[in-house]
Tab-separated table of N, CA and C in Angstrom:
chain	number	residue	atom	x	y	z
A	1	UNK	N	77.455	-89.293	20.787
A	1	UNK	CA	78.275	-89.339	21.999
A	1	UNK	C	79.751	-89.549	21.694
A	2	UNK	N	80.134	-89.418	20.435
A	2	UNK	CA	81.558	-89.570	20.126
A	2	UNK	C	82.305	-88.252	20.269
A	3	UNK	N	81.604	-87.211	20.624
A	3	UNK	CA	82.236	-85.928	20.874
A	3	UNK	C	82.207	-85.010	19.681
A	4	UNK	N	82.463	-83.760	19.955
A	4	UNK	CA	82.396	-82.720	18.943
A	4	UNK	C	81.144	-81.895	19.171
A	5	UNK	N	81.005	-80.857	18.404
A	5	UNK	CA	79.833	-79.995	18.518
A	5	UNK	C	78.652	-80.602	17.808
A	6	UNK	N	77.648	-79.827	17.600
A	6	UNK	CA	76.455	-80.330	16.946
A	6	UNK	C	75.912	-79.333	15.949
A	7	UNK	N	74.889	-79.748	15.281
A	7	UNK	CA	74.172	-78.911	14.329
A	7	UNK	C	72.884	-78.426	14.963
A	8	UNK	N	72.431	-77.309	14.499
A	8	UNK	CA	71.044	-76.934	14.712
A	8	UNK	C	70.433	-76.948	13.328
A	9	UNK	N	69.574	-77.916	13.078
A	9	UNK	CA	68.944	-78.065	11.765
A	9	UNK	C	67.483	-77.690	11.910
A	10	UNK	N	67.017	-76.823	11.046
A	10	UNK	CA	65.636	-76.392	11.111
A	10	UNK	C	65.137	-76.140	9.704
A	11	UNK	N	63.820	-76.058	9.603
A	11	UNK	CA	63.213	-75.728	8.319
A	11	UNK	C	61.997	-74.853	8.562
A	12	UNK	N	61.627	-74.118	7.536
A	12	UNK	CA	60.435	-73.295	7.609
A	12	UNK	C	59.213	-74.201	7.744
A	13	UNK	N	58.206	-73.734	8.483
A	13	UNK	CA	56.948	-74.468	8.552
A	13	UNK	C	55.851	-73.748	7.782
A	14	UNK	N	56.127	-72.487	7.417
A	14	UNK	CA	55.103	-71.720	6.714
A	14	UNK	C	55.379	-71.595	5.218
A	15	UNK	N	56.427	-72.251	4.731
A	15	UNK	CA	56.685	-72.299	3.290
A	15	UNK	C	57.576	-73.494	2.986
A	16	UNK	N	57.624	-73.857	1.743
A	16	UNK	CA	58.433	-75.007	1.328
A	16	UNK	C	59.920	-74.633	1.365
A	17	UNK	N	60.744	-75.462	2.021
A	17	UNK	CA	62.178	-75.179	2.044
A	17	UNK	C	62.744	-75.160	0.615
A	18	UNK	N	63.753	-74.364	0.417
A	18	UNK	CA	64.357	-74.264	-0.909
A	18	UNK	C	65.866	-74.143	-0.797
A	19	UNK	N	66.530	-74.439	-1.887
A	19	UNK	CA	67.981	-74.296	-1.949
A	19	UNK	C	68.332	-72.810	-1.963
A	20	UNK	N	69.580	-72.470	-1.647
A	20	UNK	CA	69.991	-71.064	-1.713
A	20	UNK	C	69.800	-70.498	-3.121
A	21	UNK	N	69.506	-69.211	-3.196
A	21	UNK	CA	69.335	-68.569	-4.499
A	21	UNK	C	70.640	-68.528	-5.289
A	22	UNK	N	71.749	-68.326	-4.584
A	22	UNK	CA	73.058	-68.273	-5.227
A	22	UNK	C	73.873	-69.500	-4.826
A	23	UNK	N	74.486	-70.147	-5.801
A	23	UNK	CA	75.290	-71.327	-5.523
A	23	UNK	C	76.517	-70.950	-4.706
A	24	UNK	N	76.808	-71.747	-3.684
A	24	UNK	CA	77.985	-71.526	-2.851
A	24	UNK	C	79.251	-71.592	-3.695
A	25	UNK	N	80.195	-70.707	-3.364
A	25	UNK	CA	81.524	-70.805	-3.951
A	25	UNK	C	82.543	-70.426	-2.889
A	26	UNK	N	83.691	-71.065	-2.939
A	26	UNK	CA	84.753	-70.763	-1.990
A	26	UNK	C	85.078	-69.280	-2.091
A	27	UNK	N	85.191	-68.621	-0.957
A	27	UNK	CA	85.460	-67.194	-0.918
A	27	UNK	C	84.239	-66.368	-0.569
A	28	UNK	N	83.044	-67.001	-0.537
A	28	UNK	CA	81.854	-66.276	-0.096
A	28	UNK	C	82.037	-65.856	1.359
A	29	UNK	N	81.306	-64.837	1.771
A	29	UNK	CA	81.340	-64.398	3.160
A	29	UNK	C	80.428	-65.277	4.008
A	30	UNK	N	80.800	-65.460	5.261
A	30	UNK	CA	79.992	-66.229	6.199
A	30	UNK	C	80.495	-67.655	6.354
A	31	UNK	N	79.694	-68.459	7.006
A	31	UNK	CA	80.093	-69.848	7.242
A	31	UNK	C	80.073	-70.584	5.915
A	32	UNK	N	81.221	-71.105	5.542
A	32	UNK	CA	81.367	-71.808	4.269
A	32	UNK	C	80.950	-73.269	4.407
A	33	UNK	N	81.516	-73.940	5.400
A	33	UNK	CA	81.178	-75.340	5.647
A	33	UNK	C	81.704	-75.754	7.013
A	34	UNK	N	80.984	-76.658	7.685
A	34	UNK	CA	81.475	-77.208	8.952
A	34	UNK	C	82.465	-78.330	8.682
A	35	UNK	N	83.299	-78.614	9.674
A	35	UNK	CA	84.199	-79.770	9.641
A	35	UNK	C	83.548	-80.873	10.473
A	36	UNK	N	83.311	-82.011	9.860
A	36	UNK	CA	82.752	-83.174	10.542
A	36	UNK	C	83.884	-84.178	10.683
A	37	UNK	N	84.093	-84.658	11.896
A	37	UNK	CA	85.248	-85.533	12.103
A	37	UNK	C	84.934	-86.996	11.803
A	38	UNK	N	85.972	-87.690	11.367
A	38	UNK	CA	85.907	-89.134	11.155
A	38	UNK	C	87.191	-89.754	11.688
A	39	UNK	N	87.079	-90.939	12.248
A	39	UNK	CA	88.275	-91.637	12.709
A	39	UNK	C	88.795	-92.616	11.661
A	40	UNK	N	88.109	-92.700	10.519
A	40	UNK	CA	88.555	-93.571	9.427
A	40	UNK	C	88.084	-92.949	8.116
A	41	UNK	N	88.889	-92.064	7.576
A	41	UNK	CA	88.490	-91.290	6.401
A	41	UNK	C	88.176	-92.179	5.203
A	42	UNK	N	88.940	-93.237	5.015
A	42	UNK	CA	88.713	-94.125	3.873
A	42	UNK	C	87.387	-94.861	4.011
A	43	UNK	N	87.102	-95.373	5.198
A	43	UNK	CA	85.826	-96.077	5.418
A	43	UNK	C	84.645	-95.131	5.246
A	44	UNK	N	84.759	-93.915	5.779
A	44	UNK	CA	83.679	-92.936	5.641
A	44	UNK	C	83.454	-92.591	4.176
A	45	UNK	N	84.536	-92.312	3.474
A	45	UNK	CA	84.445	-91.966	2.053
A	45	UNK	C	83.783	-93.099	1.260
A	46	UNK	N	84.261	-94.324	1.463
A	46	UNK	CA	83.723	-95.467	0.723
A	46	UNK	C	82.259	-95.733	1.062
A	47	UNK	N	81.895	-95.593	2.334
A	47	UNK	CA	80.504	-95.813	2.742
A	47	UNK	C	79.578	-94.775	2.108
A	48	UNK	N	79.985	-93.524	2.143
A	48	UNK	CA	79.155	-92.471	1.565
A	48	UNK	C	79.081	-92.585	0.046
A	49	UNK	N	80.192	-92.957	-0.564
A	49	UNK	CA	80.212	-93.119	-2.023
A	49	UNK	C	79.305	-94.272	-2.441
A	50	UNK	N	79.351	-95.383	-1.699
A	50	UNK	CA	78.512	-96.535	-2.046
A	50	UNK	C	77.027	-96.255	-1.788
A	51	UNK	N	76.741	-95.257	-0.950
A	51	UNK	CA	75.352	-94.846	-0.693
A	51	UNK	C	74.884	-93.789	-1.683
A	52	UNK	N	75.716	-93.508	-2.678
A	52	UNK	CA	75.404	-92.514	-3.716
A	52	UNK	C	75.196	-91.107	-3.164
A	53	UNK	N	75.926	-90.769	-2.102
A	53	UNK	CA	75.898	-89.394	-1.601
A	53	UNK	C	76.650	-88.506	-2.587
A	54	UNK	N	76.401	-87.233	-2.554
A	54	UNK	CA	76.979	-86.282	-3.493
A	54	UNK	C	78.387	-85.870	-3.046
A	55	UNK	N	79.351	-86.740	-3.288
A	55	UNK	CA	80.741	-86.479	-2.914
A	55	UNK	C	81.355	-85.564	-3.964
A	56	UNK	N	81.997	-84.497	-3.499
A	56	UNK	CA	82.528	-83.477	-4.394
A	56	UNK	C	84.008	-83.606	-4.687
A	57	UNK	N	84.735	-84.384	-3.879
A	57	UNK	CA	86.185	-84.484	-4.075
A	57	UNK	C	86.695	-85.846	-3.645
A	58	UNK	N	87.870	-86.143	-4.078
A	58	UNK	CA	88.585	-87.320	-3.582
A	58	UNK	C	89.149	-86.963	-2.204
A	59	UNK	N	89.719	-87.941	-1.525
A	59	UNK	CA	90.398	-87.683	-0.257
A	59	UNK	C	91.704	-86.955	-0.570
A	60	UNK	N	91.896	-85.825	0.067
A	60	UNK	CA	93.104	-85.009	-0.110
A	60	UNK	C	93.576	-84.540	1.246
A	61	UNK	N	94.724	-83.863	1.286
A	61	UNK	CA	95.214	-83.282	2.541
A	61	UNK	C	94.994	-81.778	2.527
A	62	UNK	N	94.545	-81.251	3.667
A	62	UNK	CA	94.394	-79.803	3.784
A	62	UNK	C	95.742	-79.195	4.188
A	63	UNK	N	95.844	-77.884	4.327
A	63	UNK	CA	97.144	-77.266	4.631
A	63	UNK	C	97.787	-77.708	5.942
A	64	UNK	N	97.012	-78.266	6.860
A	64	UNK	CA	97.593	-78.776	8.104
A	64	UNK	C	98.076	-80.215	7.954
A	65	UNK	N	97.901	-80.794	6.761
A	65	UNK	CA	98.348	-82.158	6.503
A	65	UNK	C	97.332	-83.226	6.870
A	66	UNK	N	96.122	-82.824	7.196
A	66	UNK	CA	95.075	-83.763	7.609
A	66	UNK	C	94.232	-84.150	6.389
A	67	UNK	N	93.909	-85.437	6.293
A	67	UNK	CA	93.097	-85.929	5.175
A	67	UNK	C	91.653	-85.472	5.313
A	68	UNK	N	91.052	-85.136	4.159
A	68	UNK	CA	89.681	-84.644	4.153
A	68	UNK	C	89.054	-84.851	2.780
A	69	UNK	N	87.743	-84.702	2.714
A	69	UNK	CA	87.021	-84.634	1.439
A	69	UNK	C	85.743	-83.836	1.671
A	70	UNK	N	85.102	-83.448	0.579
A	70	UNK	CA	83.895	-82.634	0.650
A	70	UNK	C	82.711	-83.387	0.075
A	71	UNK	N	81.527	-83.104	0.642
A	71	UNK	CA	80.285	-83.611	0.076
A	71	UNK	C	79.223	-82.543	0.198
A	72	UNK	N	78.132	-82.735	-0.538
A	72	UNK	CA	77.034	-81.771	-0.566
A	72	UNK	C	75.764	-82.479	-0.135
A	73	UNK	N	74.985	-81.807	0.712
A	73	UNK	CA	73.719	-82.388	1.141
A	73	UNK	C	72.625	-82.066	0.112
A	74	UNK	N	71.407	-82.595	0.293
A	74	UNK	CA	70.347	-82.378	-0.708
A	74	UNK	C	69.954	-80.919	-0.935
A	75	UNK	N	70.315	-80.022	-0.006
A	75	UNK	CA	69.997	-78.606	-0.179
A	75	UNK	C	71.235	-77.773	-0.492
A	76	UNK	N	72.257	-78.434	-1.033
A	76	UNK	CA	73.488	-77.786	-1.509
A	76	UNK	C	74.375	-77.228	-0.415
A	77	UNK	N	74.212	-77.665	0.828
A	77	UNK	CA	75.148	-77.293	1.882
A	77	UNK	C	76.390	-78.167	1.749
A	78	UNK	N	77.556	-77.562	1.887
A	78	UNK	CA	78.820	-78.280	1.764
A	78	UNK	C	79.282	-78.712	3.153
A	79	UNK	N	79.772	-79.933	3.268
A	79	UNK	CA	80.364	-80.464	4.495
A	79	UNK	C	81.792	-80.894	4.192
A	80	UNK	N	82.693	-80.584	5.083
A	80	UNK	CA	84.073	-81.054	4.967
A	80	UNK	C	84.241	-82.194	5.972
A	81	UNK	N	84.473	-83.382	5.474
A	81	UNK	CA	84.716	-84.541	6.336
A	81	UNK	C	86.222	-84.601	6.537
A	82	UNK	N	86.650	-84.575	7.785
A	82	UNK	CA	88.070	-84.410	8.094
A	82	UNK	C	88.515	-85.443	9.127
A	83	UNK	N	89.647	-86.063	8.862
A	83	UNK	CA	90.164	-87.085	9.770
A	83	UNK	C	90.531	-86.465	11.118
A	84	UNK	N	90.205	-87.194	12.181
A	84	UNK	CA	90.443	-86.715	13.534
A	84	UNK	C	90.636	-87.929	14.429
A	85	UNK	N	91.555	-87.842	15.370
A	85	UNK	CA	91.860	-89.014	16.197
A	85	UNK	C	91.193	-89.004	17.563
A	86	UNK	N	90.679	-87.876	18.001
A	86	UNK	CA	90.118	-87.773	19.339
A	86	UNK	C	88.594	-87.903	19.303
A	87	UNK	N	88.097	-88.932	19.981
A	87	UNK	CA	86.664	-89.144	20.105
A	87	UNK	C	86.328	-89.307	21.580
A	88	UNK	N	85.236	-88.706	22.019
A	88	UNK	CA	84.818	-88.771	23.420
A	88	UNK	C	84.554	-90.201	23.853
A	89	UNK	N	83.829	-90.935	23.042
A	89	UNK	CA	83.573	-92.349	23.277
A	89	UNK	C	83.771	-93.078	21.959
A	90	UNK	N	84.149	-94.347	22.039
A	90	UNK	CA	84.281	-95.150	20.831
A	90	UNK	C	83.022	-95.991	20.679
A	91	UNK	N	82.123	-95.521	19.843
A	91	UNK	CA	80.865	-96.230	19.600
A	91	UNK	C	80.939	-97.075	18.326
A	92	UNK	N	82.154	-97.252	17.814
A	92	UNK	CA	82.386	-98.051	16.608
A	92	UNK	C	81.643	-97.473	15.397
A	93	UNK	N	81.514	-96.160	15.392
A	93	UNK	CA	80.948	-95.428	14.264
A	93	UNK	C	82.068	-94.535	13.748
A	94	UNK	N	82.244	-94.477	12.451
A	94	UNK	CA	83.396	-93.756	11.914
A	94	UNK	C	83.247	-92.244	11.927
A	95	UNK	N	82.032	-91.702	12.077
A	95	UNK	CA	81.825	-90.261	12.027
A	95	UNK	C	81.414	-89.743	13.394
A	96	UNK	N	81.979	-88.602	13.787
A	96	UNK	CA	81.633	-87.948	15.040
A	96	UNK	C	80.933	-86.635	14.767
A	97	UNK	N	81.113	-85.692	15.658
A	97	UNK	CA	80.419	-84.407	15.551
A	97	UNK	C	81.212	-83.347	14.811
A	98	UNK	N	80.704	-82.153	14.865
A	98	UNK	CA	81.336	-80.986	14.262
A	98	UNK	C	82.522	-80.587	15.133
A	99	UNK	N	83.639	-80.250	14.521
A	99	UNK	CA	84.738	-79.731	15.338
A	99	UNK	C	85.430	-78.546	14.694
A	100	UNK	N	84.708	-77.822	13.919
A	100	UNK	CA	85.246	-76.599	13.338
A	100	UNK	C	84.403	-76.161	12.166
A	101	UNK	N	84.765	-75.016	11.613
A	101	UNK	CA	84.065	-74.485	10.452
A	101	UNK	C	84.990	-73.551	9.695
A	102	UNK	N	84.766	-73.457	8.405
A	102	UNK	CA	85.460	-72.470	7.578
A	102	UNK	C	84.554	-71.253	7.474
A	103	UNK	N	85.110	-70.079	7.743
A	103	UNK	CA	84.345	-68.845	7.720
A	103	UNK	C	85.011	-67.873	6.759
A	104	UNK	N	84.265	-67.428	5.774
A	104	UNK	CA	84.773	-66.449	4.820
A	104	UNK	C	84.594	-65.042	5.367
A	105	UNK	N	85.666	-64.254	5.319
A	105	UNK	CA	85.627	-62.881	5.830
A	105	UNK	C	86.127	-61.920	4.756
A	106	UNK	N	85.766	-60.654	4.892
A	106	UNK	CA	86.199	-59.656	3.909
A	106	UNK	C	87.597	-59.124	4.208
A	107	UNK	N	88.012	-59.161	5.479
A	107	UNK	CA	89.341	-58.697	5.853
A	107	UNK	C	89.856	-59.586	6.977
A	108	UNK	N	90.746	-60.491	6.639
A	108	UNK	CA	91.180	-61.508	7.594
A	108	UNK	C	91.961	-60.912	8.762
A	109	UNK	N	92.731	-59.849	8.513
A	109	UNK	CA	93.498	-59.239	9.600
A	109	UNK	C	92.597	-58.556	10.614
A	110	UNK	N	91.568	-57.868	10.159
A	110	UNK	CA	90.606	-57.241	11.062
A	110	UNK	C	89.828	-58.330	11.811
A	111	UNK	N	89.426	-59.380	11.117
A	111	UNK	CA	88.680	-60.475	11.737
A	111	UNK	C	89.489	-61.186	12.812
A	112	UNK	N	90.809	-61.278	12.627
A	112	UNK	CA	91.654	-61.949	13.615
A	112	UNK	C	91.557	-61.294	14.992
A	113	UNK	N	91.364	-59.987	15.026
A	113	UNK	CA	91.224	-59.314	16.323
A	113	UNK	C	90.043	-59.885	17.099
A	114	UNK	N	88.916	-60.085	16.429
A	114	UNK	CA	87.751	-60.672	17.098
A	114	UNK	C	88.048	-62.098	17.547
A	115	UNK	N	88.536	-62.921	16.633
A	115	UNK	CA	88.758	-64.331	16.961
A	115	UNK	C	89.833	-64.522	18.021
A	116	UNK	N	90.900	-63.731	17.955
A	116	UNK	CA	91.986	-63.864	18.938
A	116	UNK	C	91.663	-63.166	20.251
A	117	UNK	N	91.360	-61.872	20.179
A	117	UNK	CA	91.239	-61.053	21.385
A	117	UNK	C	89.929	-61.256	22.136
A	118	UNK	N	88.837	-61.492	21.430
A	118	UNK	CA	87.534	-61.607	22.080
A	118	UNK	C	87.153	-63.065	22.323
A	119	UNK	N	87.318	-63.914	21.302
A	119	UNK	CA	86.887	-65.308	21.415
A	119	UNK	C	87.983	-66.256	21.892
A	120	UNK	N	89.214	-65.787	21.971
A	120	UNK	CA	90.293	-66.585	22.542
A	120	UNK	C	90.941	-67.594	21.614
A	121	UNK	N	90.681	-67.509	20.312
A	121	UNK	CA	91.361	-68.382	19.353
A	121	UNK	C	92.715	-67.751	19.034
A	122	UNK	N	93.674	-67.960	19.935
A	122	UNK	CA	94.936	-67.233	19.883
A	122	UNK	C	96.112	-68.045	19.337
A	123	UNK	N	95.904	-69.304	19.027
A	123	UNK	CA	96.981	-70.148	18.520
A	123	UNK	C	96.766	-70.401	17.030
A	124	UNK	N	97.768	-70.044	16.228
A	124	UNK	CA	97.695	-70.222	14.781
A	124	UNK	C	98.322	-71.563	14.418
A	125	UNK	N	97.529	-72.465	13.852
A	125	UNK	CA	98.029	-73.756	13.377
A	125	UNK	C	98.734	-73.560	12.036
A	126	UNK	N	98.119	-72.795	11.146
A	126	UNK	CA	98.776	-72.398	9.901
A	126	UNK	C	98.198	-71.078	9.424
A	127	UNK	N	98.994	-70.367	8.653
A	127	UNK	CA	98.594	-69.123	7.992
A	127	UNK	C	99.262	-69.173	6.628
A	128	UNK	N	98.506	-69.537	5.602
A	128	UNK	CA	99.073	-69.757	4.271
A	128	UNK	C	98.250	-69.040	3.210
A	129	UNK	N	98.940	-68.507	2.229
A	129	UNK	CA	98.303	-67.926	1.057
A	129	UNK	C	98.773	-68.718	-0.148
A	130	UNK	N	97.831	-69.312	-0.885
A	130	UNK	CA	98.206	-70.194	-1.981
A	130	UNK	C	96.947	-70.648	-2.723
A	131	UNK	N	97.157	-71.521	-3.696
A	131	UNK	CA	96.085	-72.306	-4.297
A	131	UNK	C	96.140	-73.640	-3.564
A	132	UNK	N	95.003	-74.139	-3.109
A	132	UNK	CA	94.983	-75.311	-2.239
A	132	UNK	C	94.333	-76.504	-2.921
A	133	UNK	N	95.050	-77.627	-2.932
A	133	UNK	CA	94.566	-78.852	-3.571
A	133	UNK	C	93.230	-79.315	-3.000
A	134	UNK	N	93.045	-79.191	-1.686
A	134	UNK	CA	91.820	-79.714	-1.082
A	134	UNK	C	90.581	-78.929	-1.497
A	135	UNK	N	90.752	-77.708	-1.991
A	135	UNK	CA	89.607	-76.889	-2.399
A	135	UNK	C	89.314	-76.938	-3.890
A	136	UNK	N	90.231	-77.480	-4.678
A	136	UNK	CA	90.148	-77.330	-6.134
A	136	UNK	C	88.886	-77.915	-6.774
A	137	UNK	N	88.216	-78.854	-6.141
A	137	UNK	CA	87.000	-79.442	-6.703
A	137	UNK	C	85.738	-78.657	-6.369
A	138	UNK	N	85.867	-77.640	-5.536
A	138	UNK	CA	84.727	-76.806	-5.178
A	138	UNK	C	84.665	-75.607	-6.119
A	139	UNK	N	83.471	-75.073	-6.299
A	139	UNK	CA	83.314	-73.906	-7.171
A	139	UNK	C	84.172	-72.761	-6.638
A	140	UNK	N	84.996	-72.176	-7.498
A	140	UNK	CA	85.900	-71.077	-7.170
A	140	UNK	C	87.125	-71.563	-6.383
A	141	UNK	N	87.220	-72.868	-6.119
A	141	UNK	CA	88.256	-73.410	-5.256
A	141	UNK	C	89.656	-73.427	-5.839
A	142	UNK	N	89.791	-73.185	-7.133
A	142	UNK	CA	91.134	-73.187	-7.731
A	142	UNK	C	91.806	-71.820	-7.639
A	143	UNK	N	91.113	-70.845	-7.060
A	143	UNK	CA	91.685	-69.506	-6.899
A	143	UNK	C	92.641	-69.462	-5.712
A	144	UNK	N	93.366	-68.384	-5.616
A	144	UNK	CA	94.331	-68.167	-4.536
A	144	UNK	C	93.601	-67.558	-3.332
A	145	UNK	N	93.853	-68.137	-2.153
A	145	UNK	CA	93.228	-67.666	-0.921
A	145	UNK	C	94.256	-67.600	0.191
A	146	UNK	N	93.948	-66.781	1.193
A	146	UNK	CA	94.686	-66.827	2.455
A	146	UNK	C	93.819	-67.601	3.427
A	147	UNK	N	94.407	-68.628	4.023
A	147	UNK	CA	93.685	-69.465	4.987
A	147	UNK	C	94.458	-69.494	6.293
A	148	UNK	N	93.732	-69.357	7.374
A	148	UNK	CA	94.319	-69.424	8.713
A	148	UNK	C	93.494	-70.406	9.529
A	149	UNK	N	94.174	-71.347	10.186
A	149	UNK	CA	93.499	-72.269	11.094
A	149	UNK	C	93.874	-71.868	12.511
A	150	UNK	N	92.854	-71.587	13.317
A	150	UNK	CA	93.045	-71.123	14.689
A	150	UNK	C	92.532	-72.143	15.692
A	151	UNK	N	93.114	-72.114	16.883
A	151	UNK	CA	92.627	-72.896	18.013
A	151	UNK	C	92.947	-72.122	19.284
A	152	UNK	N	92.614	-72.685	20.418
A	152	UNK	CA	92.901	-72.064	21.713
A	152	UNK	C	94.228	-72.598	22.251
A	153	UNK	N	95.019	-71.739	22.883
A	153	UNK	CA	96.242	-72.209	23.542
A	153	UNK	C	95.957	-72.581	24.996
A	154	UNK	N	94.902	-72.016	25.575
A	154	UNK	CA	94.561	-72.300	26.965
A	154	UNK	C	93.601	-73.480	27.042
A	155	UNK	N	93.748	-74.257	28.104
A	155	UNK	CA	92.858	-75.388	28.342
A	155	UNK	C	91.433	-74.881	28.517
A	156	UNK	N	90.492	-75.491	27.810
A	156	UNK	CA	89.092	-75.103	27.888
A	156	UNK	C	88.459	-75.763	29.109
A	157	UNK	N	87.550	-75.071	29.747
A	157	UNK	CA	86.906	-75.585	30.957
A	157	UNK	C	85.391	-75.479	30.812
A	158	UNK	N	84.712	-76.192	31.679
A	158	UNK	CA	83.254	-76.150	31.676
A	158	UNK	C	82.685	-77.547	31.612
A	159	UNK	N	81.420	-77.657	31.940
A	159	UNK	CA	80.744	-78.947	32.032
A	159	UNK	C	80.773	-79.770	30.761
A	160	UNK	N	80.751	-79.127	29.600
A	160	UNK	CA	80.719	-79.861	28.344
A	160	UNK	C	82.047	-79.797	27.584
A	161	UNK	N	83.084	-79.232	28.178
A	161	UNK	CA	84.327	-79.028	27.431
A	161	UNK	C	84.964	-80.334	26.944
A	162	UNK	N	84.920	-81.382	27.744
A	162	UNK	CA	85.493	-82.660	27.298
A	162	UNK	C	84.638	-83.269	26.200
A	163	UNK	N	83.322	-83.267	26.375
A	163	UNK	CA	82.418	-83.824	25.377
A	163	UNK	C	82.528	-83.085	24.046
A	164	UNK	N	82.594	-81.759	24.114
A	164	UNK	CA	82.692	-80.965	22.891
A	164	UNK	C	84.116	-80.903	22.369
A	165	UNK	N	85.007	-81.567	23.052
A	165	UNK	CA	86.424	-81.634	22.697
A	165	UNK	C	87.070	-80.265	22.685
A	166	UNK	N	86.729	-79.470	23.694
A	166	UNK	CA	87.375	-78.183	23.858
A	166	UNK	C	88.640	-78.328	24.681
A	167	UNK	N	88.822	-79.485	25.306
A	167	UNK	CA	90.017	-79.788	26.082
A	167	UNK	C	90.857	-80.733	25.255
A	168	UNK	N	92.113	-80.441	25.121
A	168	UNK	CA	92.988	-81.324	24.334
A	168	UNK	C	93.975	-82.002	25.233
């Protein structure tokens, strides 16, 4: 109830779940990793580290200047834990829901037409091509990439827009 989106987690019932055949690397096509928000990045990092979770990086800043770090779940899925100040309710828990995702595409300019014109992600927070410190601890993360962070410029509406933090 702290706000943000959610996961749909499922597993096969007719066979044993398994890790991906190919190890994830930055630059793969498709959903790379979700952004999970925290209101206290240091507390979250320290709590997960003391629980022996598979933390992949130190706390760093992403291109928007927001602190973040990466971890891997038991099935090699990567999560980006990212500092965020807006929570629907304050339940005194440092981690909230999903509030974004990194998506690898083959042609970012062609993909922008879909995200901007069809889905309404028309506001560019940043558009940078570089080697990024926050990615360097991930496989293939030291390479040069073009990254664009998009959001909506129009106020989001609907029954769940405040809860999902679609309204700013």
